[in-house]
PDB file of N, CA and C in Angstrom:
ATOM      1  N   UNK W   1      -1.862  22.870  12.266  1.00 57.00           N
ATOM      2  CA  UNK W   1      -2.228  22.991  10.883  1.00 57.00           C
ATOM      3  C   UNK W   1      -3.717  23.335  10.822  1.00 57.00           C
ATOM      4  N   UNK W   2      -3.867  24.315   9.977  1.00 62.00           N
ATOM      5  CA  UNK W   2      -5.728  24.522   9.890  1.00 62.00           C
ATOM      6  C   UNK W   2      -5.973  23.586   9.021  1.00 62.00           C
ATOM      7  N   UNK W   3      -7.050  23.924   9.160  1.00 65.00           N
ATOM      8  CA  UNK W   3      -8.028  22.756   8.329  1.00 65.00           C
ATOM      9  C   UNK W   3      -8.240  23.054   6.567  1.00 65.00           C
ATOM     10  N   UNK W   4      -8.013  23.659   6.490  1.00 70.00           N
ATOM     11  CA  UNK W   4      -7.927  24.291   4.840  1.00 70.00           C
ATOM     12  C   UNK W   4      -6.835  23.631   4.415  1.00 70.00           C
ATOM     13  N   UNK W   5      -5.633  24.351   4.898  1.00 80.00           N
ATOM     14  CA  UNK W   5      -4.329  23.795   5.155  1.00 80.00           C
ATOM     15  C   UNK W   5      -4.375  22.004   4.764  1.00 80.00           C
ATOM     16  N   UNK W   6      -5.166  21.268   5.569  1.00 79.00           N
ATOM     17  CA  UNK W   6      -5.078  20.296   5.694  1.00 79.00           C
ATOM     18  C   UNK W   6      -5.489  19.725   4.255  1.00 79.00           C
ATOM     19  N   UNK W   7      -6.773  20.446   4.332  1.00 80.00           N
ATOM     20  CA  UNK W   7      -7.341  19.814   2.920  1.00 80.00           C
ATOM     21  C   UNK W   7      -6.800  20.089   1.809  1.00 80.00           C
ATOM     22  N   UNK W   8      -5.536  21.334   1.110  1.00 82.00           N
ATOM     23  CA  UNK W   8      -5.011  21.659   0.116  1.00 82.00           C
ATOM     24  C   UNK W   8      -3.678  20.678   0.209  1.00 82.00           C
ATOM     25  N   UNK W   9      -3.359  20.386   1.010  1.00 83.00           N
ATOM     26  CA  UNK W   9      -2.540  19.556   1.285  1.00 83.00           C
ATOM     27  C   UNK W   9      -2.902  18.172   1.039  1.00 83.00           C
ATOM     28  N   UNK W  10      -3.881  17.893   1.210  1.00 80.00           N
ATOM     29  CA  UNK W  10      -4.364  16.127   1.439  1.00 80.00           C
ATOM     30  C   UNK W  10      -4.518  16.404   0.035  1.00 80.00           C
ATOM     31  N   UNK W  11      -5.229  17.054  -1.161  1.00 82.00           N
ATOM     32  CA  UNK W  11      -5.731  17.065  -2.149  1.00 82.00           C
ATOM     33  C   UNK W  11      -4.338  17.123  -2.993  1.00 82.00           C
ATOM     34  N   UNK W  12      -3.356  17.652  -3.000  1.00 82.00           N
ATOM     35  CA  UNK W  12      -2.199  17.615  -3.499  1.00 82.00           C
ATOM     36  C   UNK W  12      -1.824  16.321  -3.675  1.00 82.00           C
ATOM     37  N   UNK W  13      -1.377  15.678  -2.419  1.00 81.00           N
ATOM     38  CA  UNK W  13      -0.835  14.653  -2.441  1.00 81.00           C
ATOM     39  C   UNK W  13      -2.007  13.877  -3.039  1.00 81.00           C
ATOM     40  N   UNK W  14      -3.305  13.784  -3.211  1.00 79.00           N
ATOM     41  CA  UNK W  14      -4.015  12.445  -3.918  1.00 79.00           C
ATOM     42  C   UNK W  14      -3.879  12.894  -5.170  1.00 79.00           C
ATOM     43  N   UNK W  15      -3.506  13.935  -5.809  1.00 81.00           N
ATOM     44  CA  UNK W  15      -3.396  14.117  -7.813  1.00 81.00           C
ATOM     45  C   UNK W  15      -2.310  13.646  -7.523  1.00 81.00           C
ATOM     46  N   UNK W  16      -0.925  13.680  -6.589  1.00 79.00           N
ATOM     47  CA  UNK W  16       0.785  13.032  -6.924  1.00 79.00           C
ATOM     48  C   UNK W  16       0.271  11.779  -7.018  1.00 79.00           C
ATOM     49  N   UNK W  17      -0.118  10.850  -6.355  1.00 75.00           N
ATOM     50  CA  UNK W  17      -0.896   9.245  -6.153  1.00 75.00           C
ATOM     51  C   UNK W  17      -1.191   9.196  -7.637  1.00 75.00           C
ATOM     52  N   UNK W  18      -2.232   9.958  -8.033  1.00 74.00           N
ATOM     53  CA  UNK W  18      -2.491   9.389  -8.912  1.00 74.00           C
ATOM     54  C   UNK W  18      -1.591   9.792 -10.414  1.00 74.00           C
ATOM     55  N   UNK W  19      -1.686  10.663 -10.283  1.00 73.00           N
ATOM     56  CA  UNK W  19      -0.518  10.854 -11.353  1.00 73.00           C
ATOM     57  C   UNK W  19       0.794   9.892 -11.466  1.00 73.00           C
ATOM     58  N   UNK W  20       1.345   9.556 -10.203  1.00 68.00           N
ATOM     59  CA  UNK W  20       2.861   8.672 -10.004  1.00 68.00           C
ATOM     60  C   UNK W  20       2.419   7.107 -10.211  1.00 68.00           C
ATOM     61  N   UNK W  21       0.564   6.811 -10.657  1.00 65.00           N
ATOM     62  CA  UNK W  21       0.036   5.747 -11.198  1.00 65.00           C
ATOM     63  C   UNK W  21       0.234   5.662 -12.283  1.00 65.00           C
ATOM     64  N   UNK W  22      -0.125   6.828 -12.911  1.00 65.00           N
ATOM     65  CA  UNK W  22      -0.414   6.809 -14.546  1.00 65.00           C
ATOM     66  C   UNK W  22       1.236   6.405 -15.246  1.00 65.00           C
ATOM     67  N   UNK W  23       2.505   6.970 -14.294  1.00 62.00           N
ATOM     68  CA  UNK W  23       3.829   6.882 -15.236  1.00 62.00           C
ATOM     69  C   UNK W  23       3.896   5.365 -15.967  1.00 62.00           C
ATOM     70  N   UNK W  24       4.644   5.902 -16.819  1.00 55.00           N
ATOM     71  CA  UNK W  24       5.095   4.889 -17.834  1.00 55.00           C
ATOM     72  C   UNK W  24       5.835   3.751 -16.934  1.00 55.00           C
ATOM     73  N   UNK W  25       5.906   2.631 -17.834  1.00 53.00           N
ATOM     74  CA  UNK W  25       6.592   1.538 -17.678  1.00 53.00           C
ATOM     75  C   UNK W  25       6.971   0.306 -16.630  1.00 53.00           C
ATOM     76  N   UNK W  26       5.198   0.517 -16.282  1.00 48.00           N
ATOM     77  CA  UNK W  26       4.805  -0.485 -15.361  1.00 48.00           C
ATOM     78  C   UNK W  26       4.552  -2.143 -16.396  1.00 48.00           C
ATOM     79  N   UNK W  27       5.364  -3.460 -15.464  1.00 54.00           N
ATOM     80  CA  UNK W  27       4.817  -4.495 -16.287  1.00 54.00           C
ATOM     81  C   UNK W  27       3.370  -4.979 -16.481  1.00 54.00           C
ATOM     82  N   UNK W  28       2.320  -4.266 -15.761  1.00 56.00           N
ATOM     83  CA  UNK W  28       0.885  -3.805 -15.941  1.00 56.00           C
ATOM     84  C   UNK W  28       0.081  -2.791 -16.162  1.00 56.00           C
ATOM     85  N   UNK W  29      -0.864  -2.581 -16.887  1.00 65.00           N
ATOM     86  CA  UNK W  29      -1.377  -1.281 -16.356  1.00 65.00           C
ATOM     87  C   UNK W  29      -1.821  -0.522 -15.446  1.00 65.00           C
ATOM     88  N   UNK W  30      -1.778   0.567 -15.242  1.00 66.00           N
ATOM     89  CA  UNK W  30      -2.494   1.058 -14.151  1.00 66.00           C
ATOM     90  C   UNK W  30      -3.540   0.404 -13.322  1.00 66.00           C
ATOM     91  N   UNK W  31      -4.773   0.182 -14.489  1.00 72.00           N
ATOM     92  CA  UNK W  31      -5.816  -0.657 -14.875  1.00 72.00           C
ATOM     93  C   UNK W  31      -5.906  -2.083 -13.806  1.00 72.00           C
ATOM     94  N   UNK W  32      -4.654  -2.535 -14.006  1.00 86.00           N
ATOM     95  CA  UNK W  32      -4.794  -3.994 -13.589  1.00 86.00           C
ATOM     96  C   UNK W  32      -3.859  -4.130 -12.000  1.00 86.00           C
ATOM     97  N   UNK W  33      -3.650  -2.824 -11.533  1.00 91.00           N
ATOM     98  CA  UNK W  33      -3.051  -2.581  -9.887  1.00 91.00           C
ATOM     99  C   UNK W  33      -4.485  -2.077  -8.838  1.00 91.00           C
ATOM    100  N   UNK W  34      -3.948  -2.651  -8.095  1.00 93.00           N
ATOM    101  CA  UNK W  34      -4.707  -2.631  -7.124  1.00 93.00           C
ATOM    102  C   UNK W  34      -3.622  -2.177  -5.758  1.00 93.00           C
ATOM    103  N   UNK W  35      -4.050  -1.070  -4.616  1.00 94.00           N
ATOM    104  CA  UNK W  35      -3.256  -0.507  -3.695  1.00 94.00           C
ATOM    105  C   UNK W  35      -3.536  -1.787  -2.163  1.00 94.00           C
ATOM    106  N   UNK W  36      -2.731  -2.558  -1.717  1.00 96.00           N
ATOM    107  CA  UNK W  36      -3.399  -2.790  -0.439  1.00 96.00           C
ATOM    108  C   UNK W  36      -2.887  -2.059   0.766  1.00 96.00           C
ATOM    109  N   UNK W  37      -3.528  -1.264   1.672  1.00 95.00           N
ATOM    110  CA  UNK W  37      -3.067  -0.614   3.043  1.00 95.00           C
ATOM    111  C   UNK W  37      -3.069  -1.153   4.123  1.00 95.00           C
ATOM    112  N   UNK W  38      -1.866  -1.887   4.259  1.00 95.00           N
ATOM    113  CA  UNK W  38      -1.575  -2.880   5.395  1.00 95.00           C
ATOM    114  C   UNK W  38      -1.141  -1.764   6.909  1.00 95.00           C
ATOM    115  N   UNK W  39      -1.360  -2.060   7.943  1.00 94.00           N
ATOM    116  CA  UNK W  39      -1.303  -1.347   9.165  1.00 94.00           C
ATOM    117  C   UNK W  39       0.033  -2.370   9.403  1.00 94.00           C
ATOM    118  N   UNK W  40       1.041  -1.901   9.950  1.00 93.00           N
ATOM    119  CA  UNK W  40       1.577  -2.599  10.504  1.00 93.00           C
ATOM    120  C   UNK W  40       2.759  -1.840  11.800  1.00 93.00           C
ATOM    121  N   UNK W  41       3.379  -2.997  12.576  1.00 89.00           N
ATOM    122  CA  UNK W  41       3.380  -2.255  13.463  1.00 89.00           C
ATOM    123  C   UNK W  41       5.003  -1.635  13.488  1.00 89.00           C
ATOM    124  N   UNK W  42       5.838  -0.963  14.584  1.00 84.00           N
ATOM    125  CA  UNK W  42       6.984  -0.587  14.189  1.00 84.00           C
ATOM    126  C   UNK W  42       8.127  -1.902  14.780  1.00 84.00           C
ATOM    127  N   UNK W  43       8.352  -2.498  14.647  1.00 86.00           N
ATOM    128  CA  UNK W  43       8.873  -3.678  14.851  1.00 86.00           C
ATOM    129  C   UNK W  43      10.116  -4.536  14.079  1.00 86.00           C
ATOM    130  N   UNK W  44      11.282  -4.815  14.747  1.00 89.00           N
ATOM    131  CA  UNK W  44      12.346  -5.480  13.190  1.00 89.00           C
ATOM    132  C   UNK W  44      11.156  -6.888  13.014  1.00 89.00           C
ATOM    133  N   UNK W  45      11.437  -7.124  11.733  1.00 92.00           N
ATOM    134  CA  UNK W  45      10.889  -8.209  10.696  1.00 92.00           C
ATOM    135  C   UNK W  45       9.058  -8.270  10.247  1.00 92.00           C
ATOM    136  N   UNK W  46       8.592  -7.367  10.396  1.00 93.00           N
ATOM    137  CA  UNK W  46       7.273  -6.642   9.736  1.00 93.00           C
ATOM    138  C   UNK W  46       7.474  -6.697   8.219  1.00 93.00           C
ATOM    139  N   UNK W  47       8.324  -5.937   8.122  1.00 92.00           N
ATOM    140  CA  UNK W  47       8.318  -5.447   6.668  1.00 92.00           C
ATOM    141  C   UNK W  47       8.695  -7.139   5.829  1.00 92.00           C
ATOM    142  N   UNK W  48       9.623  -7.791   6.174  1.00 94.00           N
ATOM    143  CA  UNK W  48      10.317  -9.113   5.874  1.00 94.00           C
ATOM    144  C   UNK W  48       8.722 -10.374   6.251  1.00 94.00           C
ATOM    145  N   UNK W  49       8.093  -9.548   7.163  1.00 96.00           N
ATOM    146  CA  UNK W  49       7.260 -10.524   6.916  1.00 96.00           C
ATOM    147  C   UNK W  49       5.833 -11.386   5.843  1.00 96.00           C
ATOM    148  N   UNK W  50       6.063  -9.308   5.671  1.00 96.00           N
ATOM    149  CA  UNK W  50       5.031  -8.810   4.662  1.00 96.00           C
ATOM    150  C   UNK W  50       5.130  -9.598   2.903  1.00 96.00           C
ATOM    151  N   UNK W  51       6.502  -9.314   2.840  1.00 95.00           N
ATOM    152  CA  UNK W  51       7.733  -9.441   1.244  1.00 95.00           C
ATOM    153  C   UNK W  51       7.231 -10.976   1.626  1.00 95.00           C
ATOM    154  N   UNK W  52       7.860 -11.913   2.682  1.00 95.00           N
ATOM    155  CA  UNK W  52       7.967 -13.070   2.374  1.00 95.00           C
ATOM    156  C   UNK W  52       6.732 -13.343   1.771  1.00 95.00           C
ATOM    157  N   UNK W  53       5.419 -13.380   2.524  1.00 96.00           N
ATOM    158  CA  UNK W  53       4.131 -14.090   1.946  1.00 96.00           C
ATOM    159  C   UNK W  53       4.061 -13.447   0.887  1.00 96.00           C
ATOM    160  N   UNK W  54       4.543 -12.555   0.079  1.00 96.00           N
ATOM    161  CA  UNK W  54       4.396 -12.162  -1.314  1.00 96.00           C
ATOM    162  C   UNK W  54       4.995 -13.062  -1.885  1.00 96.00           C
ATOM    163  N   UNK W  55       6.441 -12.820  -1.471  1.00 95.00           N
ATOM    164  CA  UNK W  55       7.055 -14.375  -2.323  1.00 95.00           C
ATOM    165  C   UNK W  55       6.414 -15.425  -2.590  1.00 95.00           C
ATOM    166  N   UNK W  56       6.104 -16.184  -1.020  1.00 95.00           N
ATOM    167  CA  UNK W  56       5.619 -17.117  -0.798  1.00 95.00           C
ATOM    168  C   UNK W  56       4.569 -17.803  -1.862  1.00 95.00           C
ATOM    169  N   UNK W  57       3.783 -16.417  -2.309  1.00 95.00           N
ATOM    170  CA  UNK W  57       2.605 -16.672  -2.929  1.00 95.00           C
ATOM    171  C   UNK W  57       2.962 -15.830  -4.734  1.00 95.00           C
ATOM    172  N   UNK W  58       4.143 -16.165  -4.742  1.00 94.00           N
ATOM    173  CA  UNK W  58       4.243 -15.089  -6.267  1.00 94.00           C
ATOM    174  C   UNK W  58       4.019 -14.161  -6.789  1.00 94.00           C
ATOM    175  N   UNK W  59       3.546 -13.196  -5.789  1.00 95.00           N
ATOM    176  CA  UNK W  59       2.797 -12.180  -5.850  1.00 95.00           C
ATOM    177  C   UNK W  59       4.184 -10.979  -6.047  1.00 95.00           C
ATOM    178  N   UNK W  60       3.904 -10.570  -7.093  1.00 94.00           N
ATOM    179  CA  UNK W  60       4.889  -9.159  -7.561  1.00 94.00           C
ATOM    180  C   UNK W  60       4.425  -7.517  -6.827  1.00 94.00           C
ATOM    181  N   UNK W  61       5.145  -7.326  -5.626  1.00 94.00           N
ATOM    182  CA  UNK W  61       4.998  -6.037  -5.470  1.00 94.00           C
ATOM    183  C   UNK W  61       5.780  -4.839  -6.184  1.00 94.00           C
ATOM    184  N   UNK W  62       4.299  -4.139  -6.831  1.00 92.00           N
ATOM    185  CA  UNK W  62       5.095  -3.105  -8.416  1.00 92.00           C
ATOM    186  C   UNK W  62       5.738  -2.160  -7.420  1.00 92.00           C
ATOM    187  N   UNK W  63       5.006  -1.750  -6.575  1.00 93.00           N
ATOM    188  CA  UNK W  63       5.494  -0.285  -5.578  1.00 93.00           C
ATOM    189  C   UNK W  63       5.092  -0.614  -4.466  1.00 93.00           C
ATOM    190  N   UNK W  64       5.933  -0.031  -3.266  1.00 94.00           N
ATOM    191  CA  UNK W  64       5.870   0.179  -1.739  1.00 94.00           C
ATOM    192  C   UNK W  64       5.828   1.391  -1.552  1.00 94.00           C
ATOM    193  N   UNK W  65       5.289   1.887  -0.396  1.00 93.00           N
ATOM    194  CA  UNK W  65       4.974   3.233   0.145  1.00 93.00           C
ATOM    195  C   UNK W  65       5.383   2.681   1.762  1.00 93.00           C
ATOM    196  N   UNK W  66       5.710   3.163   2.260  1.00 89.00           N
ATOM    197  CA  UNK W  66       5.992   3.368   3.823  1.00 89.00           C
ATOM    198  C   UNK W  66       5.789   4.992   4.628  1.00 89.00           C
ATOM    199  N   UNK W  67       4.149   4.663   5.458  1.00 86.00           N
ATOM    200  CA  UNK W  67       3.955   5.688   6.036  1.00 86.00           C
ATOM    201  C   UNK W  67       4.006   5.589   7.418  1.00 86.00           C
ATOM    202  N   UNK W  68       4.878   6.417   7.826  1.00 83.00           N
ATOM    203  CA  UNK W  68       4.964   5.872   9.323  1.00 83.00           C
ATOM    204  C   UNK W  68       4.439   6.795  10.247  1.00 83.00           C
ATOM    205  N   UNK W  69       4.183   6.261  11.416  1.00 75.00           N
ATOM    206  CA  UNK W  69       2.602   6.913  12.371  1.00 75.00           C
ATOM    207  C   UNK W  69       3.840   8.140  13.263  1.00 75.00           C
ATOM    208  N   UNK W  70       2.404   8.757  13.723  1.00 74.00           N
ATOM    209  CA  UNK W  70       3.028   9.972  13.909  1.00 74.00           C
ATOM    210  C   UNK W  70       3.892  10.027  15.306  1.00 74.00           C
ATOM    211  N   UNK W  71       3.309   8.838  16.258  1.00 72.00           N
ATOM    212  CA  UNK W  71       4.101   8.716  17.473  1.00 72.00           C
ATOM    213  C   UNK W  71       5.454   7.015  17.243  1.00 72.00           C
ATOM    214  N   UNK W  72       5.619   6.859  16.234  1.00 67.00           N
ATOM    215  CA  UNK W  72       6.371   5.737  16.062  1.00 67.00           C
ATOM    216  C   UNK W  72       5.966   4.149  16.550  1.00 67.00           C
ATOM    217  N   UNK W  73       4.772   4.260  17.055  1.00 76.00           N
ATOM    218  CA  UNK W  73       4.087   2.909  17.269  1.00 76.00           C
ATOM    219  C   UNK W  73       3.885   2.283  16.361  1.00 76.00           C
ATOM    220  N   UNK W  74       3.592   2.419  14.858  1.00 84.00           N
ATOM    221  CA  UNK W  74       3.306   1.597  13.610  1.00 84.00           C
ATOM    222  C   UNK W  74       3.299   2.648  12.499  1.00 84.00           C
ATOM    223  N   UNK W  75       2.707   2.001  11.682  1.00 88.00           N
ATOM    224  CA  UNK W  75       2.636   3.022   9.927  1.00 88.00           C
ATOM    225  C   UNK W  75       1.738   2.136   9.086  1.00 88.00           C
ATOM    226  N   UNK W  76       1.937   2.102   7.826  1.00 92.00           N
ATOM    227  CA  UNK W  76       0.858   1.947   7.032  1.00 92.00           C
ATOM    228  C   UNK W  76       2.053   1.282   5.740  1.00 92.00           C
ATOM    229  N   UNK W  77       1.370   0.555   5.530  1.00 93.00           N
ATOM    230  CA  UNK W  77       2.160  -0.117   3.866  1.00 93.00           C
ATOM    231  C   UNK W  77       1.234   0.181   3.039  1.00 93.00           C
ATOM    232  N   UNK W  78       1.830   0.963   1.510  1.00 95.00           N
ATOM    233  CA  UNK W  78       0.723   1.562   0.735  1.00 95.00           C
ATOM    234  C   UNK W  78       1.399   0.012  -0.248  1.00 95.00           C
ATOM    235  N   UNK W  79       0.762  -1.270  -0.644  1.00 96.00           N
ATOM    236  CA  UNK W  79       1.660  -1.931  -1.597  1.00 96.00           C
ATOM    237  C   UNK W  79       0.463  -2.220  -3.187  1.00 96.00           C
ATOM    238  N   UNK W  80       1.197  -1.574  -4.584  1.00 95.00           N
ATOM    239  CA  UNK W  80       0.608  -1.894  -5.414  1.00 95.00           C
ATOM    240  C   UNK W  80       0.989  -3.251  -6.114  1.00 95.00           C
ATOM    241  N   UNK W  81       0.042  -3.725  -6.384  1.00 95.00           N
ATOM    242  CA  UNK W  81      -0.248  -5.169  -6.687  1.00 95.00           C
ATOM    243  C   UNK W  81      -1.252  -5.299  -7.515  1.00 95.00           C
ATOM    244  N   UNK W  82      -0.722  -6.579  -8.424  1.00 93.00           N
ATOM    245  CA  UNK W  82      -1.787  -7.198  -9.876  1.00 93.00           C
ATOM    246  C   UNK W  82      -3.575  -7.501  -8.690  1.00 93.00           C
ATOM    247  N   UNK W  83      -4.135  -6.856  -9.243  1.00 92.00           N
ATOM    248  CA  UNK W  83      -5.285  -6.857  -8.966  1.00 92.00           C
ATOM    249  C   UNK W  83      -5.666  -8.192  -9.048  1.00 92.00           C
ATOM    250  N   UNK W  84      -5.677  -9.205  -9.936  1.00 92.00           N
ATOM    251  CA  UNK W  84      -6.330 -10.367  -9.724  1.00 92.00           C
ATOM    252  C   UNK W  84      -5.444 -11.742  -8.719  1.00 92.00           C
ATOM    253  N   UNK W  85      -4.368 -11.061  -8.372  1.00 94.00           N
ATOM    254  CA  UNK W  85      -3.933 -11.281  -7.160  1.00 94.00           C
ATOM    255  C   UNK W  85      -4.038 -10.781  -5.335  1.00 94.00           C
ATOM    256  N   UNK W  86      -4.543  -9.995  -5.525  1.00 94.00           N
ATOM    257  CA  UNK W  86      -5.189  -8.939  -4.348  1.00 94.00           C
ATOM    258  C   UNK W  86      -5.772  -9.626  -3.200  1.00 94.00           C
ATOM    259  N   UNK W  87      -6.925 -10.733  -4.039  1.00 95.00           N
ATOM    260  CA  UNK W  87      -7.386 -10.829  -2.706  1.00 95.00           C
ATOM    261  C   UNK W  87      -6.724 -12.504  -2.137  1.00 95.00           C
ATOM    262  N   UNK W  88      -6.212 -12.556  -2.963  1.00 96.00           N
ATOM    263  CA  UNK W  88      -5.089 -14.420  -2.740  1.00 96.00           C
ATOM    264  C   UNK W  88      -4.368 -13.756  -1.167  1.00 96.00           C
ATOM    265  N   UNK W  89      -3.766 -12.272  -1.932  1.00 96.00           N
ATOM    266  CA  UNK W  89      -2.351 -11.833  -1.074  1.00 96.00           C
ATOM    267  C   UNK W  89      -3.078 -11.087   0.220  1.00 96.00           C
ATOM    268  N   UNK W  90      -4.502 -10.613   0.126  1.00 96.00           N
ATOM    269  CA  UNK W  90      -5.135 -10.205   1.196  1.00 96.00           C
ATOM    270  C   UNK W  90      -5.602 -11.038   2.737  1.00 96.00           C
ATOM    271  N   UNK W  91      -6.066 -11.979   1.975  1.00 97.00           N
ATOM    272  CA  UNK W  91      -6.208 -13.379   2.946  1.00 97.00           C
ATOM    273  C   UNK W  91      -5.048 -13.960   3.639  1.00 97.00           C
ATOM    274  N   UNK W  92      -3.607 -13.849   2.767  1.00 96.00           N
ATOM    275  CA  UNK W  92      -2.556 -14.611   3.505  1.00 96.00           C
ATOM    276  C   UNK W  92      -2.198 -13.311   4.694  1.00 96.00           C
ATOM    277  N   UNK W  93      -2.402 -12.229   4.380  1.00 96.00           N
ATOM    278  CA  UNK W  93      -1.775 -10.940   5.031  1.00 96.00           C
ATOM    279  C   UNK W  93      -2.824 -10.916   6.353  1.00 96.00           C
ATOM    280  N   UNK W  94      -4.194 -11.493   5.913  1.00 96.00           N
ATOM    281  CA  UNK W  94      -5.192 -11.358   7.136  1.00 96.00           C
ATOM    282  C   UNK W  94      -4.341 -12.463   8.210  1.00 96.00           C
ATOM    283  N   UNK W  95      -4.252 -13.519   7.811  1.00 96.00           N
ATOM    284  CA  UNK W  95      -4.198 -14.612   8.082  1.00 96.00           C
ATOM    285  C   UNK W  95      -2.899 -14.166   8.997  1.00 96.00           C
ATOM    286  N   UNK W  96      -1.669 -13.846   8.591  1.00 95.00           N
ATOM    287  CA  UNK W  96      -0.786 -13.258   9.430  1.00 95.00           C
ATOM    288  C   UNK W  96      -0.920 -12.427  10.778  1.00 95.00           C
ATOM    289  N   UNK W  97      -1.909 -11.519  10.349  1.00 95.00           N
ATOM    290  CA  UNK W  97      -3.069 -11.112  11.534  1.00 95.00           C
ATOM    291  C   UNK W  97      -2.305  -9.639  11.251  1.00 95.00           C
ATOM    292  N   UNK W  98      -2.555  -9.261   9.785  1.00 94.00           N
ATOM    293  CA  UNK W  98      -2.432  -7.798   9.709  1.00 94.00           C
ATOM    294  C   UNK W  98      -3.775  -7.085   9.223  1.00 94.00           C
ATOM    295  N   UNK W  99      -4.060  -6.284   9.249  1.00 95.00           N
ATOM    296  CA  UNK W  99      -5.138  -5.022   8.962  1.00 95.00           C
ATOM    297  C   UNK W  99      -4.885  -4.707   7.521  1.00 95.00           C
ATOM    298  N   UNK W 100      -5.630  -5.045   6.710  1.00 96.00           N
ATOM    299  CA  UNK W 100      -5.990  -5.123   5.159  1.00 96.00           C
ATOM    300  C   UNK W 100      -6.981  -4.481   4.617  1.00 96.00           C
ATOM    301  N   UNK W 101      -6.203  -3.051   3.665  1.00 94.00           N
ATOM    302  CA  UNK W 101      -7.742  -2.739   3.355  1.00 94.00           C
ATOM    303  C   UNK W 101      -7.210  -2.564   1.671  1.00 94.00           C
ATOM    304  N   UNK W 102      -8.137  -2.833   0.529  1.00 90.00           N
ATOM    305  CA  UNK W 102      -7.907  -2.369  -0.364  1.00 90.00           C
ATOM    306  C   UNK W 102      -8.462  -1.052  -0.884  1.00 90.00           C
ATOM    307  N   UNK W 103      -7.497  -0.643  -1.765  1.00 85.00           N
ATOM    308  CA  UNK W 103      -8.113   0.305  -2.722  1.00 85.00           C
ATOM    309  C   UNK W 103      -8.072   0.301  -3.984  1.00 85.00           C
ATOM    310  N   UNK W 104      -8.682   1.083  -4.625  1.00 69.00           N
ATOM    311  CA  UNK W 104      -8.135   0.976  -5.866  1.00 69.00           C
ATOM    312  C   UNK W 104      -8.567   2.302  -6.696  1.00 69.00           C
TER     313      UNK W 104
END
């Protein structure tokens, strides 16, 4: 892939992101989500581990994204979440001993 390529491409997909934010009929606003990008690895019960401490902690995941790495060793959890829950659900996710980054 060239590098142009790359960048008309990368730039695409961040207006879909944000645009597939703005849709209607979230039980929050846009406003009040926050993205966390968990690394995780390719493994059964990752994903189950992730959901539980959400439970665990009441934490409502609005949307999941699952990006998975290019040699099948791990991927990336894109998960949107009530912002003033973020960093409750960031700490338990550290604490698990996953790779936490927010965005927003």
């Amino acid at each position: 892939m060239l590098d142009d390529e790359r960048d008309v491409i990368l730039e695409s997909l961040l207006s879909a992101a944000s645009a597939r934010r703005q849709l209607p009929g979230r039980a929050l606003s846009t406003e009040d989500l926050v993205y966390l990008r968990v690394k995780v690895s390719d493994e059964p019960g990752v994903l189950a581990r992730v959901t539980r401490s959400a439970s665990e902690l009441a934490v409502n995941i609005y949307d999941i994204e699952i990006a998975h790495g290019i040699e099948g060793t791990g991927g990336t959890l894109l998960l949107a979440v009530d912002a003033q829950q973020s960093q409750m659900f960031t700490e338990a996710l550290s604490a698990l001993g996953f790779q936490v980054a927010l965005e927003q």
